[in-house]
Short mmCIF file of C-alpha atoms in Angstrom, two decimals:
data_model
loop_
_atom_site.label_atom_id
_atom_site.label_comp_id
_atom_site.label_asym_id
_atom_site.label_seq_id
_atom_site.Cartn_x
_atom_site.Cartn_y
_atom_site.Cartn_z
CA MET A 1 0.00 0.00 0.00
CA SER A 2 1.36 3.41 -0.88
CA ARG A 3 2.22 6.05 1.67
CA SER A 4 -0.87 8.10 0.78
CA SER A 5 -3.31 5.21 1.10
CA ILE A 6 -6.07 5.24 3.69
CA GLU A 7 -5.77 2.83 6.58
CA LEU A 8 -9.18 1.82 7.94
CA VAL A 9 -8.89 0.47 11.47
CA GLN A 10 -11.77 -1.51 12.96
CA TYR A 11 -11.87 -1.59 16.74
CA PRO A 12 -13.49 -4.39 18.73
CA GLU A 13 -17.14 -3.94 19.60
CA PRO A 14 -18.75 -2.51 21.58
CA VAL A 15 -17.21 0.91 21.05
CA THR A 16 -18.39 4.43 21.67
CA GLN A 17 -15.83 5.98 19.34
CA PRO A 18 -16.13 4.78 15.74
CA PRO A 19 -13.04 3.85 13.72
CA SER A 20 -11.38 6.71 11.93
CA LEU A 21 -9.72 7.36 8.62
CA SER A 22 -5.99 7.86 9.03
CA LEU A 23 -3.05 8.34 6.73
CA LYS A 24 -0.87 5.27 6.76
CA GLY A 25 2.85 5.76 6.98
CA SER A 26 2.68 9.39 8.05
CA ASN A 27 2.77 11.22 11.37
CA THR A 28 -0.67 12.67 10.79
CA PRO A 29 -3.14 11.66 13.54
CA PRO A 30 -6.60 10.32 12.69
CA LEU A 31 -8.78 13.05 11.28
CA ASN A 32 -11.51 12.90 13.92
CA ASP A 33 -9.48 12.69 17.11
CA THR A 34 -5.95 12.93 18.52
CA ARG A 35 -5.24 9.24 19.09
CA PRO A 36 -1.95 7.87 17.74
CA ILE A 37 -1.84 6.58 14.20
CA ASN A 38 -0.84 3.07 15.24
CA PRO A 39 -3.81 0.95 16.37
CA PRO A 40 -3.92 -0.13 20.01
CA ALA A 41 -2.70 -3.54 20.98
CA ASN A 42 -6.18 -4.99 21.11
CA ALA A 43 -7.17 -3.63 17.70
CA VAL A 44 -8.39 -6.26 15.26
CA VAL A 45 -9.04 -6.28 11.57
CA ALA A 46 -12.72 -6.40 10.61
CA GLN A 47 -13.86 -9.87 9.58
CA GLN A 48 -13.59 -10.30 5.84
CA ALA A 49 -16.05 -12.09 3.66
CA ASP A 50 -14.96 -15.22 1.84
CA VAL A 51 -14.55 -14.89 -1.89
CA PRO A 52 -17.99 -15.78 -3.33
CA GLY A 53 -18.47 -18.28 -6.14
CA LYS A 54 -19.44 -17.22 -9.65
CA GLY A 55 -23.09 -18.17 -9.14
CA THR A 56 -23.41 -16.17 -5.92
CA THR A 57 -21.56 -13.22 -7.46
CA THR A 58 -23.90 -13.19 -10.45
CA ILE A 59 -27.08 -13.32 -8.37
CA VAL A 60 -25.94 -10.72 -5.84
CA LEU A 61 -24.82 -8.30 -8.54
CA LEU A 62 -28.04 -8.87 -10.50
CA CYS A 63 -30.17 -8.09 -7.45
CA VAL A 64 -28.31 -4.98 -6.24
CA VAL A 65 -27.92 -3.60 -9.75
CA CYS A 66 -31.57 -4.17 -10.61
CA ILE A 67 -32.94 -2.65 -7.42
CA THR A 68 -31.09 0.63 -8.05
CA GLY A 69 -31.96 0.25 -11.71
CA ILE A 70 -35.69 -0.01 -11.00
CA SER A 71 -35.56 3.10 -8.81
CA SER A 72 -33.77 5.03 -11.56
CA LEU A 73 -36.07 3.58 -14.24
CA LEU A 74 -39.03 5.09 -12.42
CA ALA A 75 -37.14 8.39 -12.10
CA GLY A 76 -36.51 8.43 -15.85
CA LEU A 77 -40.10 7.45 -16.56
CA VAL A 78 -41.48 10.31 -14.45
CA THR A 79 -38.88 12.80 -15.67
CA VAL A 80 -39.70 12.49 -19.36
CA GLY A 81 -43.40 11.70 -18.94
CA LEU A 82 -44.19 14.39 -16.35
CA PRO A 83 -45.87 16.88 -18.74
CA THR A 84 -48.12 14.14 -20.14
CA MET A 85 -48.94 12.78 -16.67
CA ALA A 86 -49.77 16.27 -15.42
CA HIS A 87 -52.16 16.80 -18.33
CA ASP A 88 -53.89 13.41 -18.02
CA LEU A 89 -54.27 13.55 -14.24
CA ARG A 90 -55.11 17.28 -14.10
CA LEU A 91 -52.15 17.95 -11.81
CA GLU A 92 -52.06 21.52 -10.52
CA PRO A 93 -49.05 23.63 -11.67
CA ASN A 94 -47.89 24.13 -8.08
CA LEU A 95 -47.75 20.32 -7.66
CA LEU A 96 -46.00 19.65 -10.98
CA LEU A 97 -42.68 18.53 -9.48
CA TRP A 98 -44.12 16.58 -6.55
CA PRO A 99 -44.22 13.20 -8.32
CA VAL A 100 -40.44 13.57 -8.76
CA SER A 101 -39.47 15.02 -5.38
CA ILE A 102 -41.84 13.15 -3.03
CA TYR A 103 -40.24 9.79 -3.90
CA ALA A 104 -36.77 10.97 -2.89
CA LEU A 105 -38.12 12.75 0.21
CA THR A 106 -40.00 9.79 1.72
CA CYS A 107 -37.16 7.46 0.82
CA GLY A 108 -34.59 9.68 2.50
CA CYS A 109 -36.68 10.12 5.65
CA THR A 110 -37.00 6.38 6.29
CA LEU A 111 -33.62 5.01 5.20
CA LEU A 112 -31.83 5.36 8.55
CA LEU A 113 -34.59 3.64 10.48
CA LEU A 114 -34.97 0.77 8.03
CA GLY A 115 -31.19 0.42 7.70
CA SER A 116 -30.98 -0.07 11.47
CA VAL A 117 -33.80 -2.62 11.37
CA ALA A 118 -32.02 -4.49 8.55
CA ASP A 119 -28.91 -4.87 10.71
CA VAL A 120 -31.07 -6.67 13.29
CA VAL A 121 -33.50 -8.78 11.27
CA GLY A 122 -31.14 -9.37 8.34
CA SER A 123 -30.53 -7.65 5.01
CA ARG A 124 -32.00 -10.46 2.91
CA PRO A 125 -35.55 -10.43 4.37
CA MET A 126 -35.61 -6.62 4.36
CA TYR A 127 -34.51 -6.56 0.73
CA LEU A 128 -37.18 -9.06 -0.30
CA THR A 129 -39.87 -7.21 1.66
CA GLY A 130 -38.93 -4.01 -0.12
CA CYS A 131 -39.19 -5.73 -3.50
CA VAL A 132 -42.76 -6.82 -2.77
CA LEU A 133 -43.81 -3.37 -1.55
CA GLN A 134 -42.09 -1.65 -4.45
CA SER A 135 -43.92 -3.86 -6.96
CA GLY A 136 -47.28 -3.09 -5.34
CA PHE A 137 -46.91 0.68 -5.11
CA THR A 138 -45.36 0.95 -8.57
CA LEU A 139 -48.37 -0.86 -10.00
CA ALA A 140 -50.62 1.50 -8.02
CA CYS A 141 -48.89 4.52 -9.63
CA GLY A 142 -49.86 3.14 -13.03
CA LEU A 143 -53.47 2.82 -11.88
CA ALA A 144 -53.72 6.33 -10.36
CA GLN A 145 -56.81 8.28 -11.44
CA ASP A 146 -55.77 11.77 -10.39
CA GLY A 147 -52.65 13.73 -9.54
CA MET A 148 -53.00 13.35 -5.77
CA GLN A 149 -53.21 9.57 -6.01
CA LEU A 150 -50.03 9.52 -8.09
CA ILE A 151 -48.22 11.66 -5.52
CA VAL A 152 -49.39 9.47 -2.61
CA PHE A 153 -48.42 6.20 -4.32
CA ARG A 154 -45.04 7.67 -5.29
CA ALA A 155 -44.55 8.60 -1.64
CA PHE A 156 -45.23 5.02 -0.50
CA ALA A 157 -42.99 3.68 -3.27
CA GLY A 158 -40.19 5.84 -1.84
CA ILE A 159 -40.64 4.17 1.54
CA ALA A 160 -40.65 0.76 -0.14
CA ILE A 161 -37.31 1.32 -1.87
CA SER A 162 -35.77 2.37 1.45
CA PHE A 163 -36.21 -1.25 2.57
CA CYS A 164 -33.92 -2.28 -0.29
CA LEU A 165 -31.16 0.30 -0.66
CA PRO A 166 -29.38 -0.06 2.73
CA SER A 167 -29.92 -3.82 2.62
CA ALA A 168 -28.23 -3.95 -0.78
CA VAL A 169 -25.17 -2.17 0.65
CA SER A 170 -25.04 -4.65 3.53
CA ILE A 171 -25.35 -7.60 1.14
CA ILE A 172 -22.35 -6.29 -0.82
CA THR A 173 -20.12 -5.73 2.23
CA THR A 174 -20.90 -9.16 3.69
CA THR A 175 -20.57 -11.01 0.37
CA PHE A 176 -17.47 -9.43 -1.16
CA PRO A 177 -14.09 -9.11 0.58
CA GLU A 178 -12.42 -5.72 0.83
CA GLY A 179 -10.50 -4.70 -2.26
CA LYS A 180 -11.13 -4.71 -5.99
CA SER A 181 -14.12 -7.09 -5.94
CA ARG A 182 -16.02 -4.92 -3.45
CA ASN A 183 -15.11 -1.77 -5.39
CA ILE A 184 -16.49 -3.29 -8.57
CA ALA A 185 -19.64 -4.44 -6.74
CA PHE A 186 -20.34 -0.91 -5.50
CA ALA A 187 -19.57 0.49 -8.94
CA SER A 188 -21.96 -2.05 -10.47
CA MET A 189 -24.66 -0.99 -8.02
CA GLY A 190 -24.06 2.61 -9.05
CA GLY A 191 -24.07 1.57 -12.70
CA GLY A 192 -27.62 0.30 -12.33
CA GLN A 193 -28.75 3.90 -11.99
CA PRO A 194 -27.82 5.20 -15.46
CA ILE A 195 -28.90 1.93 -17.07
CA GLY A 196 -32.29 2.07 -15.36
CA PHE A 197 -32.63 5.77 -16.06
CA SER A 198 -31.96 5.17 -19.74
CA LEU A 199 -34.59 2.44 -19.90
CA GLY A 200 -37.06 4.68 -18.03
CA LEU A 201 -36.47 7.55 -20.41
CA THR A 202 -37.00 5.30 -23.40
CA LEU A 203 -40.17 3.72 -22.03
CA GLY A 204 -41.50 7.05 -20.78
CA GLY A 205 -40.98 8.79 -24.10
CA VAL A 206 -42.32 5.97 -26.26
CA PHE A 207 -45.32 5.12 -24.08
CA SER A 208 -46.33 8.76 -23.48
CA ASP A 209 -46.76 9.26 -27.22
CA THR A 210 -48.23 5.80 -28.01
CA ILE A 211 -50.01 3.35 -25.69
CA GLY A 212 -49.85 5.57 -22.60
CA TRP A 213 -47.41 6.36 -19.78
CA ARG A 214 -49.16 3.95 -17.39
CA TRP A 215 -47.55 0.98 -19.13
CA GLY A 216 -44.16 2.19 -17.94
CA PHE A 217 -45.20 1.66 -14.31
CA HIS A 218 -46.78 -1.68 -15.14
CA ILE A 219 -43.62 -2.98 -16.80
CA ALA A 220 -41.47 -1.68 -13.92
CA ALA A 221 -43.68 -3.60 -11.47
CA ILE A 222 -43.29 -6.79 -13.53
CA ILE A 223 -39.48 -6.44 -13.65
CA ASN A 224 -39.39 -5.77 -9.92
CA THR A 225 -41.43 -8.92 -9.25
CA ILE A 226 -39.03 -11.01 -11.35
CA ILE A 227 -36.10 -9.68 -9.32
CA PHE A 228 -37.94 -10.64 -6.13
CA VAL A 229 -38.25 -14.22 -7.35
CA VAL A 230 -34.56 -14.35 -8.31
CA GLY A 231 -33.55 -12.91 -4.94
CA PHE A 232 -35.87 -15.20 -2.97
CA PHE A 233 -34.30 -18.34 -4.40
CA GLY A 234 -30.77 -17.10 -5.08
CA LEU A 235 -29.60 -14.54 -2.51
CA PRO A 236 -27.28 -16.14 0.06
CA LYS A 237 -28.14 -15.97 3.71
CA VAL A 238 -25.07 -13.95 4.51
CA ASP A 239 -26.27 -12.40 7.75
CA ALA A 240 -25.01 -13.61 11.06
CA GLU A 241 -27.26 -15.99 12.95
CA GLN A 242 -30.30 -14.10 14.13
CA HIS A 243 -31.76 -14.85 17.54
CA ASP A 244 -34.08 -13.08 19.95
CA ILE A 245 -34.97 -10.58 17.22
CA LEU A 246 -37.75 -8.90 19.19
CA ASN A 247 -35.42 -8.19 22.09
CA ARG A 248 -32.73 -6.88 19.75
CA LEU A 249 -35.25 -4.68 17.97
CA LYS A 250 -36.11 -3.21 21.34
CA HIS A 251 -32.59 -2.64 22.65
CA ASP A 252 -30.17 -2.52 19.68
CA ILE A 253 -31.88 0.25 17.71
CA ASP A 254 -31.94 3.91 18.62
CA TRP A 255 -35.68 4.26 17.97
CA PHE A 256 -36.01 7.69 19.47
CA GLY A 257 -33.05 8.98 17.45
CA ALA A 258 -34.50 7.48 14.27
CA ILE A 259 -37.89 9.10 14.84
CA ILE A 260 -36.30 12.48 15.55
CA ALA A 261 -34.18 12.18 12.39
CA ILE A 262 -37.35 11.94 10.30
CA SER A 263 -38.32 15.50 11.28
CA ILE A 264 -36.08 18.26 9.92
CA ILE A 265 -37.29 20.75 12.52
CA LEU A 266 -36.03 18.49 15.30
CA ILE A 267 -32.43 18.33 14.03
CA PRO A 268 -31.05 20.17 17.14
CA VAL A 269 -32.88 17.66 19.36
CA PHE A 270 -31.45 14.82 17.25
CA ILE A 271 -27.87 16.11 17.72
CA PHE A 272 -28.36 16.35 21.49
CA TRP A 273 -29.94 12.89 21.69
CA VAL A 274 -27.28 10.95 19.78
CA GLY A 275 -24.59 12.74 21.77
CA ARG A 276 -26.25 11.54 24.98
CA GLN A 277 -26.57 8.00 23.63
CA GLU A 278 -22.90 7.93 22.68
CA LYS A 279 -21.75 9.16 26.11
CA LEU A 280 -23.82 6.47 27.79
CA GLY A 281 -22.46 3.76 25.50
CA ARG A 282 -25.88 3.06 24.04
CA PRO A 283 -26.84 2.61 20.37
CA ALA A 284 -26.72 5.93 18.48
CA ILE A 285 -28.14 5.99 14.97
CA ILE A 286 -25.30 8.31 13.77
CA PRO A 287 -22.73 9.03 16.53
CA ASN A 288 -21.88 12.73 16.77
CA SER A 289 -18.18 11.82 16.88
CA LEU A 290 -18.33 10.80 13.23
CA TRP A 291 -18.91 14.43 12.24
CA ARG A 292 -15.50 15.35 13.68
CA ASN A 293 -13.99 13.28 10.90
CA ARG A 294 -13.24 15.87 8.20
CA ILE A 295 -13.33 13.37 5.34
CA PHE A 296 -16.62 11.77 6.45
CA THR A 297 -18.31 15.14 6.93
CA SER A 298 -17.04 16.49 3.61
CA ILE A 299 -18.22 13.38 1.78
CA CYS A 300 -21.70 13.64 3.32
CA ILE A 301 -22.13 17.34 2.52
CA GLY A 302 -20.74 16.76 -0.96
CA VAL A 303 -23.16 13.90 -1.63
CA PHE A 304 -26.06 16.10 -0.50
CA LEU A 305 -25.09 18.94 -2.84
CA THR A 306 -23.98 16.80 -5.80
CA TRP A 307 -27.11 14.68 -5.98
CA GLY A 308 -29.28 17.76 -5.53
CA VAL A 309 -27.62 19.42 -8.52
CA PHE A 310 -27.79 16.23 -10.58
CA ASN A 311 -31.52 15.75 -9.98
CA ALA A 312 -32.37 19.42 -10.58
CA ILE A 313 -30.48 19.63 -13.89
CA GLU A 314 -32.00 16.34 -15.02
CA THR A 315 -35.56 17.51 -14.33
CA PHE A 316 -35.18 20.98 -15.81
CA LEU A 317 -33.58 19.53 -18.94
CA SER A 318 -36.78 17.55 -19.56
CA LEU A 319 -38.92 20.66 -19.02
CA PHE A 320 -36.59 22.69 -21.26
CA PHE A 321 -36.99 20.22 -24.13
CA GLN A 322 -40.77 19.85 -23.84
CA ASP A 323 -41.98 23.22 -22.52
CA VAL A 324 -39.44 25.62 -24.07
CA GLN A 325 -38.30 23.91 -27.27
CA GLU A 326 -41.74 22.24 -27.48
CA ILE A 327 -40.59 18.85 -28.76
CA SER A 328 -42.34 15.52 -28.14
CA ALA A 329 -41.72 13.13 -25.26
CA ILE A 330 -40.09 10.60 -27.59
CA GLN A 331 -37.69 13.22 -28.96
CA SER A 332 -36.90 14.29 -25.39
CA SER A 333 -36.11 10.72 -24.33
CA ILE A 334 -33.72 10.34 -27.27
CA ARG A 335 -31.91 13.51 -26.21
CA PHE A 336 -31.37 12.04 -22.74
CA LEU A 337 -29.45 8.98 -23.97
CA PRO A 338 -25.94 10.48 -23.49
CA ALA A 339 -26.61 10.81 -19.73
CA PRO A 340 -26.96 7.10 -18.88
CA ILE A 341 -24.05 6.25 -21.18
CA SER A 342 -21.69 8.66 -19.42
CA GLY A 343 -23.04 7.59 -16.02
CA ALA A 344 -22.40 3.92 -16.74
CA LEU A 345 -18.89 4.73 -17.98
CA ALA A 346 -18.16 6.81 -14.86
CA ASN A 347 -19.20 3.95 -12.57
CA LEU A 348 -17.22 1.40 -14.58
CA VAL A 349 -14.07 3.49 -14.53
CA MET A 350 -14.35 4.24 -10.80
CA GLY A 351 -14.85 0.57 -10.00
CA LEU A 352 -11.66 -0.31 -11.85
CA ILE A 353 -9.42 2.54 -10.65
CA ALA A 354 -10.75 3.44 -7.18
CA HIS A 355 -7.91 1.53 -5.49
CA LYS A 356 -5.28 3.02 -7.82
CA VAL A 357 -5.88 6.78 -7.86
CA ARG A 358 -6.31 9.45 -5.22
CA ALA A 359 -9.98 9.73 -4.36
CA ASP A 360 -9.91 13.53 -4.07
CA TRP A 361 -8.62 13.90 -7.62
CA ALA A 362 -11.27 11.55 -9.00
CA VAL A 363 -14.10 13.31 -7.16
CA LEU A 364 -12.85 16.79 -8.10
CA PHE A 365 -12.67 15.79 -11.76
CA GLY A 366 -16.26 14.50 -11.66
CA THR A 367 -17.47 17.67 -9.92
CA LEU A 368 -15.77 19.82 -12.56
CA MET A 369 -17.59 17.93 -15.32
CA THR A 370 -20.98 18.49 -13.65
CA CYS A 371 -20.09 22.15 -13.14
CA LEU A 372 -19.39 22.55 -16.86
CA GLY A 373 -22.68 20.85 -17.71
CA ALA A 374 -24.64 23.31 -15.56
CA LEU A 375 -22.77 26.26 -17.08
CA LEU A 376 -23.62 25.15 -20.61
CA MET A 377 -27.33 25.00 -19.81
CA ALA A 378 -27.18 28.38 -18.07
CA VAL A 379 -25.97 30.09 -21.26
CA ILE A 380 -27.96 28.06 -23.81
CA GLN A 381 -30.42 29.79 -26.14
CA PRO A 382 -33.68 27.97 -27.01
CA GLN A 383 -33.08 28.30 -30.74
CA TRP A 384 -29.67 26.64 -30.61
CA THR A 385 -29.36 23.08 -31.88
CA TYR A 386 -29.08 20.18 -29.50
CA TRP A 387 -25.38 19.63 -30.27
CA VAL A 388 -24.19 23.09 -29.25
CA CYS A 389 -24.84 22.99 -25.48
CA ALA A 390 -27.54 20.47 -24.58
CA PHE A 391 -25.65 17.40 -25.77
CA PRO A 392 -22.39 18.06 -23.88
CA ALA A 393 -24.37 19.20 -20.82
CA MET A 394 -26.37 15.98 -20.90
CA PHE A 395 -23.20 13.91 -21.15
CA LEU A 396 -21.30 15.78 -18.41
CA ASN A 397 -24.08 16.13 -15.80
CA PRO A 398 -24.04 12.56 -14.35
CA ILE A 399 -20.25 12.22 -14.06
CA GLY A 400 -19.93 14.00 -10.70
CA ALA A 401 -22.69 12.03 -8.99
CA ASP A 402 -21.58 8.67 -10.39
CA ALA A 403 -17.87 9.20 -9.65
CA LEU A 404 -18.80 10.13 -6.08
CA PHE A 405 -21.06 7.08 -5.66
CA THR A 406 -18.27 4.50 -5.33
CA VAL A 407 -15.94 6.69 -3.28
CA SER A 408 -18.59 7.78 -0.79
CA ASN A 409 -19.93 4.26 -0.26
CA LEU A 410 -16.41 2.95 0.43
CA VAL A 411 -15.68 5.76 2.89
CA ILE A 412 -19.01 5.64 4.74
CA THR A 413 -19.15 1.84 5.10
CA SER A 414 -15.55 1.87 6.38
CA VAL A 415 -16.19 4.14 9.37
CA PHE A 416 -19.20 2.14 10.62
CA PRO A 417 -18.71 -1.12 12.55
CA ALA A 418 -19.17 -4.34 10.59
CA ARG A 419 -22.46 -5.13 12.36
CA THR A 420 -24.08 -1.89 11.13
CA GLN A 421 -23.37 -2.02 7.39
CA ALA A 422 -27.04 -1.66 6.42
CA LEU A 423 -27.18 1.48 8.56
CA ALA A 424 -24.03 2.71 6.81
CA GLY A 425 -25.74 2.20 3.48
CA GLY A 426 -28.74 4.02 4.88
CA VAL A 427 -26.59 7.02 5.76
CA PHE A 428 -25.33 7.42 2.21
CA ASN A 429 -28.72 6.91 0.59
CA THR A 430 -30.47 9.17 3.11
CA ILE A 431 -28.12 12.03 2.32
CA ALA A 432 -28.38 11.44 -1.43
CA GLN A 433 -32.17 11.14 -1.52
CA ILE A 434 -32.83 14.15 0.71
CA GLY A 435 -30.25 16.08 -1.30
CA LYS A 436 -32.11 15.22 -4.50
CA SER A 437 -35.39 16.42 -3.02
CA VAL A 438 -33.95 19.63 -1.55
CA GLY A 439 -31.96 20.41 -4.70
CA LEU A 440 -35.04 20.09 -6.88
CA ALA A 441 -37.26 22.01 -4.45
CA THR A 442 -34.90 24.97 -4.05
CA SER A 443 -34.18 25.23 -7.78
CA ALA A 444 -37.93 25.01 -8.50
CA VAL A 445 -38.59 27.91 -6.12
CA ILE A 446 -35.96 29.99 -7.90
CA ALA A 447 -37.30 29.10 -11.35
CA SER A 448 -40.92 29.84 -10.38
CA SER A 449 -40.01 33.15 -8.74
CA VAL A 450 -37.97 34.37 -11.72
CA THR A 451 -40.68 33.30 -14.18
CA ALA A 452 -43.37 35.08 -12.14
CA GLN A 453 -41.31 38.30 -12.13
CA SER A 454 -40.45 38.15 -15.83
CA GLY A 455 -41.69 40.84 -18.19
CA TYR A 456 -43.70 38.40 -20.30
CA LYS A 457 -47.47 38.36 -19.92
CA ASP A 458 -47.83 34.65 -20.62
CA LYS A 459 -46.15 33.15 -17.57
CA GLU A 460 -46.60 29.63 -18.94
CA GLY A 461 -45.12 30.49 -22.33
CA PRO A 462 -41.67 29.30 -23.47
CA LEU A 463 -39.99 32.71 -23.06
CA ALA A 464 -41.13 33.26 -19.47
CA LEU A 465 -40.36 29.67 -18.51
CA MET A 466 -36.89 29.92 -20.02
CA GLU A 467 -36.01 32.85 -17.77
CA GLY A 468 -36.86 30.73 -14.73
CA PHE A 469 -35.06 27.65 -16.04
CA ARG A 470 -31.94 29.69 -16.78
CA ALA A 471 -31.89 30.99 -13.21
CA ALA A 472 -32.20 27.41 -11.93
CA PHE A 473 -29.24 26.32 -14.07
CA TRP A 474 -27.11 29.21 -12.76
CA TYR A 475 -28.07 28.14 -9.23
CA CYS A 476 -26.92 24.58 -9.98
CA PHE A 477 -23.66 25.93 -11.42
CA ALA A 478 -23.01 27.90 -8.21
CA LEU A 479 -23.72 24.85 -6.04
CA SER A 480 -21.35 22.74 -8.14
CA CYS A 481 -18.58 25.31 -7.75
CA ALA A 482 -19.14 25.37 -3.97
CA THR A 483 -19.03 21.56 -3.89
CA GLY A 484 -15.69 21.55 -5.73
CA LEU A 485 -14.21 23.97 -3.18
CA LEU A 486 -15.55 21.79 -0.36
CA PHE A 487 -13.91 18.67 -1.78
CA ALA A 488 -10.62 20.47 -2.43
CA TRP A 489 -10.46 21.36 1.27
CA GLY A 490 -12.21 18.45 2.93
CA LEU A 491 -10.70 15.53 1.02
CA ARG A 492 -7.09 16.69 1.00
CA GLY A 493 -4.80 13.85 2.01
CA ILE A 494 -7.47 11.17 1.60
CA GLY A 495 -5.25 9.08 -0.69
CA ARG A 496 -6.76 5.96 -2.19
CA VAL A 497 -9.91 4.17 -1.02
CA GLY A 498 -11.02 0.58 -1.48
CA VAL A 499 -7.50 -0.82 -0.97
CA LYS A 500 -7.42 -4.35 0.40
CA ARG A 501 -5.73 -4.47 3.79
CA GLU A 502 -2.90 -6.93 4.28
#
């Protein structure tokens, strides 16, 4: 391991101070405390998973890739089909973006709680339960008769997917040993997002202009059910032996902390509570001491901002094509194809090189690409051809989020104890999903405000809408620049991640 590599030390449980990220071979102390760099005498290396067979590897990768793929497929379906859905279901203009944002919001608000539950009852049963619920609520979205029903069913579908996402992270960490195979598994999970999004865009565009957008939800429900069957018969029972589950549910989960975390207005109470739990040596859903780790905190803030920008640009691109340039849903879906291609490439490359290059350089490069994409859309003119700005912006936008996906998962799962890997996955996905919702909500407020104050009489016309969309793109550009500065400061000295420990 090189001198700049990260050494991840796992201390014996129970602990009140989580393991920290430290720079191996240097005199720099761990980033979240002043303990010596060398581990104490009783320090032990976290238990590593045995190398899985080809059959197990195939099934696990299929399940984790498909579950993120289905979530992104639905996002693509709603993104490109939103104008048609709003017309058919008589969705009020002030609720136009709710079918997109409510899914991420309800998912983000329940991930920590369900991740904690998965660490007790097992990741496999939680994953399978989420598949069943996701199939049911996705089908219900396709059967919705008005806009409010669609919003409600999308909200419940967001809760359903939060059963699966942290469980999928836990399945990866307990199936694949540390090193290249785990890096590739996380990258594959991230790769399911652009693949699913591409399929969702295609189905949404084609169905909206032909047999109807509802068939997109129906097909997604069918695919999700097939994945449930594959997972039911093929996923290994990788969790440790479970016993006295009811007692563990009662004592091993910070229920009060999880409930407080659901409410944004109670964040100060949440910080006080988990600090008290940590001092008393009791379960704390996210120990306050973790936030003293500069790298962990920077990663979390960066994920929040990056995924917010990614989701906002994605949504406003669809509205730009259909409401400003006034092209069809099918033509819009075709214009989105560069995004999933670049996203898949970004995940593939990160999976292969994460253990070879400095993580801060990789993340900064991805953030710069997203920043350029936002800038191109901020200066675009509606009459310009697709190839001038929209095409490169579409290609560049996903790179930041997808490059960060592998790095952030490796960092976050490394600082949590081995017995709480589903919770660790919940932390990442909670931050990403809430970031997506907040990013879209804040940019929508800016766009609506600028459009309302424009000098055009027709506030729903292309010219007035474009003024608002342009302001939203400038906002995303500013957030991307701020994120790059954050990473340049917060990730300095991080070295490489995902390196197998000797």
